[in-house]
Short mmCIF file of C-alpha atoms and ligand atoms in Angstrom, two decimals:
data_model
loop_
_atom_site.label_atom_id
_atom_site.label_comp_id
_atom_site.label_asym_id
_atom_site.label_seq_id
_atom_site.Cartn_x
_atom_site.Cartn_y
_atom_site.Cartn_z
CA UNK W 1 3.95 5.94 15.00
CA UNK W 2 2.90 7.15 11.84
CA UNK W 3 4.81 5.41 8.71
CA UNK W 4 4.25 5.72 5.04
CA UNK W 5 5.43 2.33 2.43
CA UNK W 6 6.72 3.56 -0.78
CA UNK W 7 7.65 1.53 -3.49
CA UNK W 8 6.19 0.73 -7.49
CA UNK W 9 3.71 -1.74 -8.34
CA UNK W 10 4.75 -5.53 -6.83
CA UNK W 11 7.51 -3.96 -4.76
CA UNK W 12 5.97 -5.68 -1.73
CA UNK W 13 3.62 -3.04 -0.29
CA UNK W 14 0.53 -4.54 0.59
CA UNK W 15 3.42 -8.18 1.63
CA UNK W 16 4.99 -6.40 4.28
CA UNK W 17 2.10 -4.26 5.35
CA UNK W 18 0.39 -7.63 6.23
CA UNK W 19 3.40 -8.42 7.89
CA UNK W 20 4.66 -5.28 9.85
CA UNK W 21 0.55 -3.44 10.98
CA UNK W 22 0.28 -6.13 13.70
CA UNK W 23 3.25 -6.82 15.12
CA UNK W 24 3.79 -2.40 15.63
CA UNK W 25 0.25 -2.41 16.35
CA UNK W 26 0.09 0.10 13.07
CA UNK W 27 -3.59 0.13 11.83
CA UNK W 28 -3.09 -0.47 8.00
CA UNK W 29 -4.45 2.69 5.64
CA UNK W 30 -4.29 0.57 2.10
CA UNK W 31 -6.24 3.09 -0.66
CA UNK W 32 -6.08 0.41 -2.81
CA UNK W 33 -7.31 -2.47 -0.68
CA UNK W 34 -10.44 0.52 0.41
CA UNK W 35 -11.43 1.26 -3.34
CA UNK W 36 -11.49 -2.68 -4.01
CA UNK W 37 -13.78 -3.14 -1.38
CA UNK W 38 -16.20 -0.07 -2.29
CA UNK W 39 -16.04 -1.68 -5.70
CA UNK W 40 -16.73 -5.02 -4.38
CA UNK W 41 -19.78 -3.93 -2.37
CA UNK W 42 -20.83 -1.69 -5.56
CA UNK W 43 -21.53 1.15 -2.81
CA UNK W 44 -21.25 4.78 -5.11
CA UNK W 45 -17.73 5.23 -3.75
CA UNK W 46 -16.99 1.38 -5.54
CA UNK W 47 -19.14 2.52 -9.16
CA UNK W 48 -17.72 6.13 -9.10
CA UNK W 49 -13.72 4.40 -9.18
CA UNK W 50 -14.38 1.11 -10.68
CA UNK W 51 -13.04 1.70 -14.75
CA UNK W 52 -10.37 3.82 -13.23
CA UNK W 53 -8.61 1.22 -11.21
CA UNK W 54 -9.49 -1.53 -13.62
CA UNK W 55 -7.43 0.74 -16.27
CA UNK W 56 -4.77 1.16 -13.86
CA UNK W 57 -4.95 5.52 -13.33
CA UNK W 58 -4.92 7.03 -10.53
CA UNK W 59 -8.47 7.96 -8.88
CA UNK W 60 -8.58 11.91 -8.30
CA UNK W 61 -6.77 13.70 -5.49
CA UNK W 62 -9.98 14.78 -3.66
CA UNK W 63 -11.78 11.53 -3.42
CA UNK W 64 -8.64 9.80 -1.88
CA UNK W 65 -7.57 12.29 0.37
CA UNK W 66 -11.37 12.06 1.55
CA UNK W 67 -11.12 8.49 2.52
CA UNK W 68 -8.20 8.90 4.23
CA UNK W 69 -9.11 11.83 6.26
CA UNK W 70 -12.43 9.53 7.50
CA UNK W 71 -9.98 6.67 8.11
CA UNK W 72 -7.63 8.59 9.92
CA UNK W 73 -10.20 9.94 12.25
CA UNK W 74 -11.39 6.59 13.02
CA UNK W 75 -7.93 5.72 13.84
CA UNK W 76 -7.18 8.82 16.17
CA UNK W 77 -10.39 8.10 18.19
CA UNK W 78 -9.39 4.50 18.76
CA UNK W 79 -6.25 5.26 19.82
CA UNK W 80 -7.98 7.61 22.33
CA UNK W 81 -9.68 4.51 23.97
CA UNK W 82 -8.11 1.86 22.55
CA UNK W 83 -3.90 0.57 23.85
CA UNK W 84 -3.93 -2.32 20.90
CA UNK W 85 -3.74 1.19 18.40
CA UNK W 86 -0.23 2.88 18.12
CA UNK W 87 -0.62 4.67 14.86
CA UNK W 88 -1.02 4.33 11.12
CA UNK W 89 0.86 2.36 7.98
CA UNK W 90 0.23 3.59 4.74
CA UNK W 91 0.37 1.21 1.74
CA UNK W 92 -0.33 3.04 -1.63
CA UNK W 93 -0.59 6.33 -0.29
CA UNK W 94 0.59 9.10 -0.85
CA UNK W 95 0.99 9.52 -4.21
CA UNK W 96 0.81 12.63 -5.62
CA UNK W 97 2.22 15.68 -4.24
CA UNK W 98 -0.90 17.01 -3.23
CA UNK W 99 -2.22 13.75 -1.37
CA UNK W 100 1.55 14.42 0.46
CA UNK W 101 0.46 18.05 1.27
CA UNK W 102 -2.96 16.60 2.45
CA UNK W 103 -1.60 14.06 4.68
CA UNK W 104 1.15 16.00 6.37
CA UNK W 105 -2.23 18.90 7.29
CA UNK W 106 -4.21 15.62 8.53
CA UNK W 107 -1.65 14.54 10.87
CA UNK W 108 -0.67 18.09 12.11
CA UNK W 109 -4.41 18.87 13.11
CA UNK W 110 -4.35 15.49 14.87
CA UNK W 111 -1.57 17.04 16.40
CA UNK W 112 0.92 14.66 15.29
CA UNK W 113 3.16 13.41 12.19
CA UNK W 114 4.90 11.10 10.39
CA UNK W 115 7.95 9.25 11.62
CA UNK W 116 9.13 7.38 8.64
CA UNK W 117 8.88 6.67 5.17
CA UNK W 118 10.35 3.08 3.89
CA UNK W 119 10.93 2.93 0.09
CA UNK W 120 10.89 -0.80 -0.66
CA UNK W 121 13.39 -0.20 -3.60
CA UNK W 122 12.81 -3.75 -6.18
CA UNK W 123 14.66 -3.52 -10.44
CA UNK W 124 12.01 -2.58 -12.70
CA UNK W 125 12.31 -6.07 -14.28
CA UNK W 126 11.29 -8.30 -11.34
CA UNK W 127 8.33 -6.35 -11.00
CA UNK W 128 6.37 -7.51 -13.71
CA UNK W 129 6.97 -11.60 -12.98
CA UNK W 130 5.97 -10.47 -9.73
CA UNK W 131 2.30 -8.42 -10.61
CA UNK W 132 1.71 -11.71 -13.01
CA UNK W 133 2.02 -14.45 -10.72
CA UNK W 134 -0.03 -12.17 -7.60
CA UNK W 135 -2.87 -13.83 -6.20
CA UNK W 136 -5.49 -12.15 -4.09
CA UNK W 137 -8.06 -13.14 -1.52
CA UNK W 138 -11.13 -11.73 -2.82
CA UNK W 139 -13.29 -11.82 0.66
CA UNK W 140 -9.98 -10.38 2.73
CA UNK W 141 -7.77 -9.07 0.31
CA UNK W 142 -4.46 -11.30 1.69
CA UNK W 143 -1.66 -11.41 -1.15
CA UNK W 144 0.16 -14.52 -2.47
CA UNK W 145 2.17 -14.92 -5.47
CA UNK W 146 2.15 -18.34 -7.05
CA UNK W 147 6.04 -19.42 -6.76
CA UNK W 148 7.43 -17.19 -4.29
CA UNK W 149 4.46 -17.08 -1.73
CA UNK W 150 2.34 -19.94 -2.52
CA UNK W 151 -0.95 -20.85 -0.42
CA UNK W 152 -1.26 -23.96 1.13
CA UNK W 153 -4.16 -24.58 -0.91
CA UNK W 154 -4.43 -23.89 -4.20
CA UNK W 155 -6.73 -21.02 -5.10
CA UNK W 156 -7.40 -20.61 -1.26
CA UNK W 157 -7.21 -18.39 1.25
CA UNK W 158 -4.88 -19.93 3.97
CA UNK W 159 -6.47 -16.88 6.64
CA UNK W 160 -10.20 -17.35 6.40
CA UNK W 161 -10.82 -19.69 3.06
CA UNK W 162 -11.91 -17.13 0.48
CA UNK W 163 -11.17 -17.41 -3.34
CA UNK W 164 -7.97 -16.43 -4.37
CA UNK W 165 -7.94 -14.68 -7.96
CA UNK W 166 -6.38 -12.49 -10.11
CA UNK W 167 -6.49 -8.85 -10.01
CA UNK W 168 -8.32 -6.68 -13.32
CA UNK W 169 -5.19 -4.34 -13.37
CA UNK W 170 -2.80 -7.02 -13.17
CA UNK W 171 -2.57 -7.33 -16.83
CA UNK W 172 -0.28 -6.20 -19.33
CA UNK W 173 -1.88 -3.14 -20.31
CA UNK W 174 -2.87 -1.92 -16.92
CA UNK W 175 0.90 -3.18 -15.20
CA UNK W 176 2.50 -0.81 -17.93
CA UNK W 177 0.55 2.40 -17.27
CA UNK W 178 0.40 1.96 -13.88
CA UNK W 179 4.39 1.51 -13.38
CA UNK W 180 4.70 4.81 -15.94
CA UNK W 181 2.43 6.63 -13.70
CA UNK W 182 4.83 5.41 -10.08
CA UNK W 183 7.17 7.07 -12.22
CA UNK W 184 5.50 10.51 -13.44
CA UNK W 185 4.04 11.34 -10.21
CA UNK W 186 4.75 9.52 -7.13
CA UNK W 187 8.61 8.80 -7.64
CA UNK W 188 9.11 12.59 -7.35
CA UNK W 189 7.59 11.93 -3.09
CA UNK W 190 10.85 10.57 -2.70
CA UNK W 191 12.75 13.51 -3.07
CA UNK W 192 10.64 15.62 -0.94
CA UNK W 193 10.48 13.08 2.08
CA UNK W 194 14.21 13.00 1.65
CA UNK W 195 14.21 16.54 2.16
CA UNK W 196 12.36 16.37 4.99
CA UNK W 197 15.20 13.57 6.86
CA UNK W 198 12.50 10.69 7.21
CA UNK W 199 13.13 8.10 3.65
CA UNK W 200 14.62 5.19 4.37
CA UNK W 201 15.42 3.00 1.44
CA UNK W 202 15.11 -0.71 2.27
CA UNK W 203 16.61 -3.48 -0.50
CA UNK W 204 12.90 -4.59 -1.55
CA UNK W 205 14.58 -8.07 -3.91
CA UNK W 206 15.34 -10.11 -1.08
CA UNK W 207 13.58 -12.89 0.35
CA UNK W 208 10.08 -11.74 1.84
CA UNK W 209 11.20 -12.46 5.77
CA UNK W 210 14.30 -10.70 5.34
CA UNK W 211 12.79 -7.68 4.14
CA UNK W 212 10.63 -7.24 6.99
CA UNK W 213 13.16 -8.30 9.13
CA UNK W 214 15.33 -4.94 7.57
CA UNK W 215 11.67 -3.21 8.08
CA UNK W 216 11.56 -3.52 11.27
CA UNK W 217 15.58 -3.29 12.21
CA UNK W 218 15.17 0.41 10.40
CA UNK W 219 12.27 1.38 12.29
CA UNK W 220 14.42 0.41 15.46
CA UNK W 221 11.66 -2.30 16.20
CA UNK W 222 14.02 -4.96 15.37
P1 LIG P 1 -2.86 -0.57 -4.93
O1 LIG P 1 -3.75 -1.62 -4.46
O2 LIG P 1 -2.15 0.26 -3.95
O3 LIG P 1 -1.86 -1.21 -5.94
P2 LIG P 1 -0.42 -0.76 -6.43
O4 LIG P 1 0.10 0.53 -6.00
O5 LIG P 1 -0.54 -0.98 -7.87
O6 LIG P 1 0.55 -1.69 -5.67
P3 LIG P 1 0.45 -3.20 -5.67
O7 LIG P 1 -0.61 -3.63 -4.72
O8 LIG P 1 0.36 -3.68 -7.08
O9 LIG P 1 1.92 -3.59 -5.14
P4 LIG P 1 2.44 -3.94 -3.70
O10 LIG P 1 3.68 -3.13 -3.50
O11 LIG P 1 1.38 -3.85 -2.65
O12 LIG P 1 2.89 -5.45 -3.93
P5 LIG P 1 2.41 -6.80 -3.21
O13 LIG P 1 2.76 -6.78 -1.77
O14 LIG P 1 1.02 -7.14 -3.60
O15 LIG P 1 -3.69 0.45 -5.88
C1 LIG P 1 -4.54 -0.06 -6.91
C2 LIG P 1 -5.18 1.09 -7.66
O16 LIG P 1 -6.00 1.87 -6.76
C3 LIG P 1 -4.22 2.12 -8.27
O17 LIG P 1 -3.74 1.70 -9.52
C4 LIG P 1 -5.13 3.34 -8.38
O18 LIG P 1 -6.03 3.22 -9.44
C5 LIG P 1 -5.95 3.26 -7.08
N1 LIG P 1 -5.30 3.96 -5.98
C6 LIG P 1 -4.81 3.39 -4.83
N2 LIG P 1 -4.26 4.33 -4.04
C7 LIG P 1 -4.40 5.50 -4.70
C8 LIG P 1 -3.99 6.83 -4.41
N3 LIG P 1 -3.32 7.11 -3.28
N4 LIG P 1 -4.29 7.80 -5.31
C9 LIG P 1 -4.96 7.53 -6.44
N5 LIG P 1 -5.35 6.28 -6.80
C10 LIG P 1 -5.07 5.28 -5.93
O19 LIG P 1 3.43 -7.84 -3.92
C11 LIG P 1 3.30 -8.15 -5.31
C12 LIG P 1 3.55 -9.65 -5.53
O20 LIG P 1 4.91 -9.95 -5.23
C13 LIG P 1 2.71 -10.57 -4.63
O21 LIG P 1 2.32 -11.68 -5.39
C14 LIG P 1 3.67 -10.97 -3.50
O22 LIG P 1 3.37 -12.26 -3.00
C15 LIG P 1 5.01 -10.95 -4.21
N6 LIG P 1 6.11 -10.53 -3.34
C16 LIG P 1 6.08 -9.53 -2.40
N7 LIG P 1 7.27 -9.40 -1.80
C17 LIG P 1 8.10 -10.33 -2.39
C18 LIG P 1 9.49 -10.69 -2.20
N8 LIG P 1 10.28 -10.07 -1.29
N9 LIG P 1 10.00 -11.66 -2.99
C19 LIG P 1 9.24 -12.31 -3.91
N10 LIG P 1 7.90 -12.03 -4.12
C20 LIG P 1 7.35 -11.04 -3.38
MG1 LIG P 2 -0.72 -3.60 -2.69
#
């Protein structure tokens, strides 16, 4: 199964991702969570991205389709020898109409394609308490938010201990272009994955075990 999360900045992504990618067996393909962690090891990937993700744009077409053509291959060769793989999630991608275009040639040369795409659907004004009170794990990238998904401990990581902190483009400045870019350029995917008889739209401002709950009833997995 091959399944695409859609949804603005703090709609719940990378929550339900965390979620969802184990229990269908769905290896997670997070661009975001992949450019952090080139940035993080400073590898020329992580330097070439860095100020643009900090700034909150978008990094360039041909650099993220790359990394997800290399992740998907991974992916199709464990699935090859491995029964624990059943597919793909994609959290943060795509997002432009050409990274839509790129995926849908990825998956047909792999002989296969995509089954569904959920748009966690959240108000515009929820979204910005919710970007300003995220925490992240900076050694495995788990999310938290400090009233609605608090960690045990706080400031750590309750899956393997790391440091949680906040992230660069979760500031005002970043939060506002990135939400004007969902708008300008990925909103528009929603139409043509309408067109195509696979969006979904799930009701994303609801607690976070009943929205994976309606996650998984709409992907019949319920
Ligand atoms: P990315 O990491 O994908 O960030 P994003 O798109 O900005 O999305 P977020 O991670 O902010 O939101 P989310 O929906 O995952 O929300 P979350 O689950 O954390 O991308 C970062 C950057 O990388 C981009 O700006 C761009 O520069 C670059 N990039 C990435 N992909 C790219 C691409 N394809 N092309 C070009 N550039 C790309 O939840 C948010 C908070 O809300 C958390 O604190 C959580 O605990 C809380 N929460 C979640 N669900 C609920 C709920 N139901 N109720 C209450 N609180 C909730
Ligand atoms: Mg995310």
């Amino acid at each position: 199964m091959y399944v695409i999360f859609m949804g603005a900045q703090g709609s719940g992504k990378g929550t339900q991702a965390e979620r969802i990618g184990p229990k269908l067996k769905l290896v997670k393909v997070a661009t975001g969570d992949l450019f952090r962690s080139a940035i993080a090891q400073q590898s020329e990937l992580g330097l070439k991205v860095q100020s643009i993700i900090e700034s909150g744009n978008l990094v360039p077409d041909e650099l993220t389709n790359a990394i997800v053509q290399v992740r998907l291959a991974q992916i199709a060769a464990n699935r090859l020898k491995d029964d624990d793989v059943d597919g793909a999630l994609f959290d943060g991608f795509p997002r432009t109409e050409a990274q839509a275009r790129a995926l849908d040639d990825i998956l047909a040369s792999q002989d296969t394609k995509l089954d569904a795409v959920i748009e966690i659907d959240v108000p515009r004004e929820k979204l910005i308490a919710r970007l300003a009170g995220r925490r992240t794990c900076e050694a495995c990238g788990a999310v938290y938010h400090v009233e609605s998904d608090p960690p045990k401990v706080e400031g750590i990581c309750d899956k393997c201990g790391g440091k949680l902190i906040q992230r660069e483009d979760d500031k005002p400045d970043s939060i506002a272009r990135r939400l004007a870019l969902y708008d300008n350029q990925t909103r528009p995917l929603l139409d043509y994955y309408r067109a195509k008889g696979i969006l979904i739209t799930i009701n994303g401002d609801q607690d976070i075990d009943t929205v994976t709950a309606d996650i998984l009833n709409a992907l019949g997995q319920a």
